[in-house]
Amino acid sequence: MEEKQIEYNYNLFLDDFRTPEIAWQECFRDSRFLKEQWEHVKSHEDFISKVKSKFSQGSFPKLVSFDHDLADVHYEHIGKPREWWDEYYQREDAEKTGRHSAKWFIEFVIDNNLKMPDIIIHTRNTAGGPNIKALFDTYYKLKDKGML
């Protein structure tokens, strides 16, 4: 399958309160946070809307940075057991995380036969970060095996 003709020409930063500069200051010392221009979205819904809108205009990100926790509920319930979170995310009104955005993004790349942009995971969530990374690791393993 041929790759769709698209311009990979913007950077997308997903975080509900941090800016790229703050992400850099908080020990995510990737110089791209300071050197690059970023389009900043603060929620899962805004992330999807931005990607779809720009894609319809022939643009796709060349770099995406993901935070995990995107809503106050993610901070208010720190320390709750996994079972509580599992139950919470089964609710229809549950706030989405950066993991939801990453999963959606990977599916969008696959469905539209796009090149995966560079990815940064800048979350401080010690479980959420590895969960997002695992999604991309799985994508790359399947891609390397020719299964995508």
PDB file of C-alpha atoms in Angstrom:
ATOM      1  CA  MET A   1       0.000   0.000   0.000  1.00  0.00           C
ATOM      2  CA  GLU A   2       1.370   3.388  -0.967  1.00  0.00           C
ATOM      3  CA  GLU A   3       1.837   6.134   1.592  1.00  0.00           C
ATOM      4  CA  LYS A   4      -0.632   8.991   1.219  1.00  0.00           C
ATOM      5  CA  GLN A   5       0.830  12.290  -0.031  1.00  0.00           C
ATOM      6  CA  ILE A   6       0.765  14.538   2.983  1.00  0.00           C
ATOM      7  CA  GLU A   7       2.987  17.245   4.447  1.00  0.00           C
ATOM      8  CA  TYR A   8       4.511  16.408   7.812  1.00  0.00           C
ATOM      9  CA  ASN A   9       4.870  19.999   8.867  1.00  0.00           C
ATOM     10  CA  TYR A  10       3.816  20.743  12.429  1.00  0.00           C
ATOM     11  CA  ASN A  11       4.460  19.641  16.012  1.00  0.00           C
ATOM     12  CA  LEU A  12       1.637  18.721  18.361  1.00  0.00           C
ATOM     13  CA  PHE A  13       1.877  19.016  22.155  1.00  0.00           C
ATOM     14  CA  LEU A  14      -0.831  17.340  24.270  1.00  0.00           C
ATOM     15  CA  ASP A  15      -0.973  18.548  27.862  1.00  0.00           C
ATOM     16  CA  ASP A  16      -3.744  20.058  29.968  1.00  0.00           C
ATOM     17  CA  PHE A  17      -1.586  22.594  31.802  1.00  0.00           C
ATOM     18  CA  ARG A  18       2.107  22.376  30.907  1.00  0.00           C
ATOM     19  CA  THR A  19       3.641  24.190  27.952  1.00  0.00           C
ATOM     20  CA  PRO A  20       6.609  22.759  26.025  1.00  0.00           C
ATOM     21  CA  GLU A  21       8.882  25.148  27.937  1.00  0.00           C
ATOM     22  CA  ILE A  22       7.572  23.890  31.281  1.00  0.00           C
ATOM     23  CA  ALA A  23       7.929  20.277  30.108  1.00  0.00           C
ATOM     24  CA  TRP A  24      11.580  21.021  29.317  1.00  0.00           C
ATOM     25  CA  GLN A  25      12.120  22.660  32.734  1.00  0.00           C
ATOM     26  CA  GLU A  26      10.584  19.706  34.559  1.00  0.00           C
ATOM     27  CA  CYS A  27      13.433  17.392  33.518  1.00  0.00           C
ATOM     28  CA  PHE A  28      12.142  16.352  30.113  1.00  0.00           C
ATOM     29  CA  ARG A  29      15.275  17.977  28.737  1.00  0.00           C
ATOM     30  CA  ASP A  30      14.598  17.198  25.094  1.00  0.00           C
ATOM     31  CA  SER A  31      15.849  20.302  23.274  1.00  0.00           C
ATOM     32  CA  ARG A  32      12.990  20.037  20.768  1.00  0.00           C
ATOM     33  CA  PHE A  33      10.687  21.426  23.463  1.00  0.00           C
ATOM     34  CA  LEU A  34      12.574  24.710  23.178  1.00  0.00           C
ATOM     35  CA  LYS A  35      13.696  24.713  19.538  1.00  0.00           C
ATOM     36  CA  GLU A  36      10.458  23.720  17.820  1.00  0.00           C
ATOM     37  CA  GLN A  37       7.205  25.599  17.305  1.00  0.00           C
ATOM     38  CA  TRP A  38       4.277  23.700  18.833  1.00  0.00           C
ATOM     39  CA  GLU A  39       0.537  23.528  18.390  1.00  0.00           C
ATOM     40  CA  HIS A  40      -0.813  22.955  21.913  1.00  0.00           C
ATOM     41  CA  VAL A  41      -3.980  20.981  22.658  1.00  0.00           C
ATOM     42  CA  LYS A  42      -5.250  20.281  26.159  1.00  0.00           C
ATOM     43  CA  SER A  43      -7.689  17.376  25.871  1.00  0.00           C
ATOM     44  CA  HIS A  44      -8.253  14.112  24.040  1.00  0.00           C
ATOM     45  CA  GLU A  45     -11.143  15.672  22.112  1.00  0.00           C
ATOM     46  CA  ASP A  46      -9.041  18.691  21.067  1.00  0.00           C
ATOM     47  CA  PHE A  47      -6.233  16.344  20.029  1.00  0.00           C
ATOM     48  CA  ILE A  48      -8.522  14.372  17.716  1.00  0.00           C
ATOM     49  CA  SER A  49     -10.110  17.525  16.334  1.00  0.00           C
ATOM     50  CA  LYS A  50      -6.719  19.127  15.583  1.00  0.00           C
ATOM     51  CA  VAL A  51      -5.298  16.036  13.873  1.00  0.00           C
ATOM     52  CA  LYS A  52      -8.419  15.497  11.747  1.00  0.00           C
ATOM     53  CA  SER A  53      -8.731  19.168  10.814  1.00  0.00           C
ATOM     54  CA  LYS A  54      -5.099  19.538   9.800  1.00  0.00           C
ATOM     55  CA  PHE A  55      -5.177  16.184   7.980  1.00  0.00           C
ATOM     56  CA  SER A  56      -8.157  17.324   5.911  1.00  0.00           C
ATOM     57  CA  GLN A  57      -5.944  20.263   4.841  1.00  0.00           C
ATOM     58  CA  GLY A  58      -3.061  17.947   3.866  1.00  0.00           C
ATOM     59  CA  SER A  59      -0.979  18.304   7.043  1.00  0.00           C
ATOM     60  CA  PHE A  60       0.158  15.796   9.621  1.00  0.00           C
ATOM     61  CA  PRO A  61       2.464  16.184  12.621  1.00  0.00           C
ATOM     62  CA  LYS A  62       6.166  15.529  12.267  1.00  0.00           C
ATOM     63  CA  LEU A  63       6.508  15.368  16.071  1.00  0.00           C
ATOM     64  CA  VAL A  64       3.948  14.636  18.815  1.00  0.00           C
ATOM     65  CA  SER A  65       4.466  14.892  22.565  1.00  0.00           C
ATOM     66  CA  PHE A  66       2.027  13.142  24.918  1.00  0.00           C
ATOM     67  CA  ASP A  67       1.125  13.817  28.517  1.00  0.00           C
ATOM     68  CA  HIS A  68      -0.956  11.134  30.249  1.00  0.00           C
ATOM     69  CA  ASP A  69      -3.133  12.953  32.784  1.00  0.00           C
ATOM     70  CA  LEU A  70      -5.391  15.424  30.978  1.00  0.00           C
ATOM     71  CA  ALA A  71      -8.070  16.337  33.522  1.00  0.00           C
ATOM     72  CA  ASP A  72      -8.423  17.246  37.176  1.00  0.00           C
ATOM     73  CA  VAL A  73      -9.892  13.826  37.962  1.00  0.00           C
ATOM     74  CA  HIS A  74      -6.533  12.279  37.070  1.00  0.00           C
ATOM     75  CA  TYR A  75      -4.852  14.353  39.779  1.00  0.00           C
ATOM     76  CA  GLU A  76      -7.642  14.242  42.366  1.00  0.00           C
ATOM     77  CA  HIS A  77      -7.589  10.460  42.590  1.00  0.00           C
ATOM     78  CA  ILE A  78      -3.860   9.748  42.617  1.00  0.00           C
ATOM     79  CA  GLY A  79      -3.211   6.632  44.637  1.00  0.00           C
ATOM     80  CA  LYS A  80      -6.555   4.949  43.925  1.00  0.00           C
ATOM     81  CA  PRO A  81      -6.181   1.233  43.259  1.00  0.00           C
ATOM     82  CA  ARG A  82      -6.118  -0.074  39.688  1.00  0.00           C
ATOM     83  CA  GLU A  83      -9.603  -1.550  40.147  1.00  0.00           C
ATOM     84  CA  TRP A  84     -11.003   1.918  40.850  1.00  0.00           C
ATOM     85  CA  TRP A  85      -9.446   3.269  37.647  1.00  0.00           C
ATOM     86  CA  ASP A  86     -10.623   0.258  35.610  1.00  0.00           C
ATOM     87  CA  GLU A  87     -14.171   0.879  36.802  1.00  0.00           C
ATOM     88  CA  TYR A  88     -13.868   4.621  36.206  1.00  0.00           C
ATOM     89  CA  TYR A  89     -12.719   4.189  32.574  1.00  0.00           C
ATOM     90  CA  GLN A  90     -15.692   1.951  31.812  1.00  0.00           C
ATOM     91  CA  ARG A  91     -17.994   4.908  32.472  1.00  0.00           C
ATOM     92  CA  GLU A  92     -19.157   6.802  29.419  1.00  0.00           C
ATOM     93  CA  ASP A  93     -18.381  10.172  31.009  1.00  0.00           C
ATOM     94  CA  ALA A  94     -14.815   9.237  32.020  1.00  0.00           C
ATOM     95  CA  GLU A  95     -12.171  11.797  31.084  1.00  0.00           C
ATOM     96  CA  LYS A  96      -9.763  10.460  28.481  1.00  0.00           C
ATOM     97  CA  THR A  97      -6.007  10.308  29.001  1.00  0.00           C
ATOM     98  CA  GLY A  98      -3.011  10.682  26.749  1.00  0.00           C
ATOM     99  CA  ARG A  99      -3.070   6.895  26.424  1.00  0.00           C
ATOM    100  CA  HIS A 100      -6.487   7.143  24.778  1.00  0.00           C
ATOM    101  CA  SER A 101      -5.088   9.813  22.454  1.00  0.00           C
ATOM    102  CA  ALA A 102      -2.030   7.699  21.611  1.00  0.00           C
ATOM    103  CA  LYS A 103      -4.203   4.659  20.865  1.00  0.00           C
ATOM    104  CA  TRP A 104      -6.475   6.730  18.626  1.00  0.00           C
ATOM    105  CA  PHE A 105      -3.438   8.295  16.916  1.00  0.00           C
ATOM    106  CA  ILE A 106      -1.838   4.937  16.133  1.00  0.00           C
ATOM    107  CA  GLU A 107      -5.102   3.693  14.650  1.00  0.00           C
ATOM    108  CA  PHE A 108      -5.361   6.896  12.564  1.00  0.00           C
ATOM    109  CA  VAL A 109      -1.810   6.387  11.231  1.00  0.00           C
ATOM    110  CA  ILE A 110      -2.585   2.771  10.314  1.00  0.00           C
ATOM    111  CA  ASP A 111      -5.997   3.503   8.792  1.00  0.00           C
ATOM    112  CA  ASN A 112      -4.582   6.297   6.625  1.00  0.00           C
ATOM    113  CA  ASN A 113      -1.300   4.575   5.737  1.00  0.00           C
ATOM    114  CA  LEU A 114       0.773   7.401   7.222  1.00  0.00           C
ATOM    115  CA  LYS A 115       4.362   7.578   8.406  1.00  0.00           C
ATOM    116  CA  MET A 116       4.522   7.601  12.194  1.00  0.00           C
ATOM    117  CA  PRO A 117       5.998  10.924  13.342  1.00  0.00           C
ATOM    118  CA  ASP A 118       8.600  11.199  16.069  1.00  0.00           C
ATOM    119  CA  ILE A 119       7.027  10.681  19.494  1.00  0.00           C
ATOM    120  CA  ILE A 120       7.900  12.123  22.901  1.00  0.00           C
ATOM    121  CA  ILE A 121       6.168  11.024  26.103  1.00  0.00           C
ATOM    122  CA  HIS A 122       6.563  13.790  28.663  1.00  0.00           C
ATOM    123  CA  THR A 123       4.231  12.657  31.450  1.00  0.00           C
ATOM    124  CA  ARG A 124       5.186  12.412  35.110  1.00  0.00           C
ATOM    125  CA  ASN A 125       2.686   9.595  35.598  1.00  0.00           C
ATOM    126  CA  THR A 126       4.913   6.602  36.380  1.00  0.00           C
ATOM    127  CA  ALA A 127       2.331   4.078  35.160  1.00  0.00           C
ATOM    128  CA  GLY A 128       0.793   6.157  32.369  1.00  0.00           C
ATOM    129  CA  GLY A 129       4.056   6.920  30.592  1.00  0.00           C
ATOM    130  CA  PRO A 130       5.070   3.271  30.202  1.00  0.00           C
ATOM    131  CA  ASN A 131       1.514   2.435  29.099  1.00  0.00           C
ATOM    132  CA  ILE A 132       1.731   4.988  26.282  1.00  0.00           C
ATOM    133  CA  LYS A 133       5.212   3.778  25.359  1.00  0.00           C
ATOM    134  CA  ALA A 134       3.955   0.187  25.216  1.00  0.00           C
ATOM    135  CA  LEU A 135       1.357   1.173  22.605  1.00  0.00           C
ATOM    136  CA  PHE A 136       4.037   2.636  20.342  1.00  0.00           C
ATOM    137  CA  ASP A 137       6.420  -0.280  21.002  1.00  0.00           C
ATOM    138  CA  THR A 138       3.689  -2.680  19.872  1.00  0.00           C
ATOM    139  CA  TYR A 139       3.004  -0.588  16.779  1.00  0.00           C
ATOM    140  CA  TYR A 140       6.707  -0.650  15.789  1.00  0.00           C
ATOM    141  CA  LYS A 141       7.026  -4.402  16.434  1.00  0.00           C
ATOM    142  CA  LEU A 142       4.006  -5.150  14.240  1.00  0.00           C
ATOM    143  CA  LYS A 143       5.242  -2.732  11.572  1.00  0.00           C
ATOM    144  CA  ASP A 144       8.714  -4.336  11.579  1.00  0.00           C
ATOM    145  CA  LYS A 145       7.123  -7.774  11.129  1.00  0.00           C
ATOM    146  CA  GLY A 146       5.109  -6.518   8.158  1.00  0.00           C
ATOM    147  CA  MET A 147       1.828  -7.009   9.978  1.00  0.00           C
ATOM    148  CA  LEU A 148       0.651  -3.415   9.390  1.00  0.00           C
TER     149      LEU A 148
END
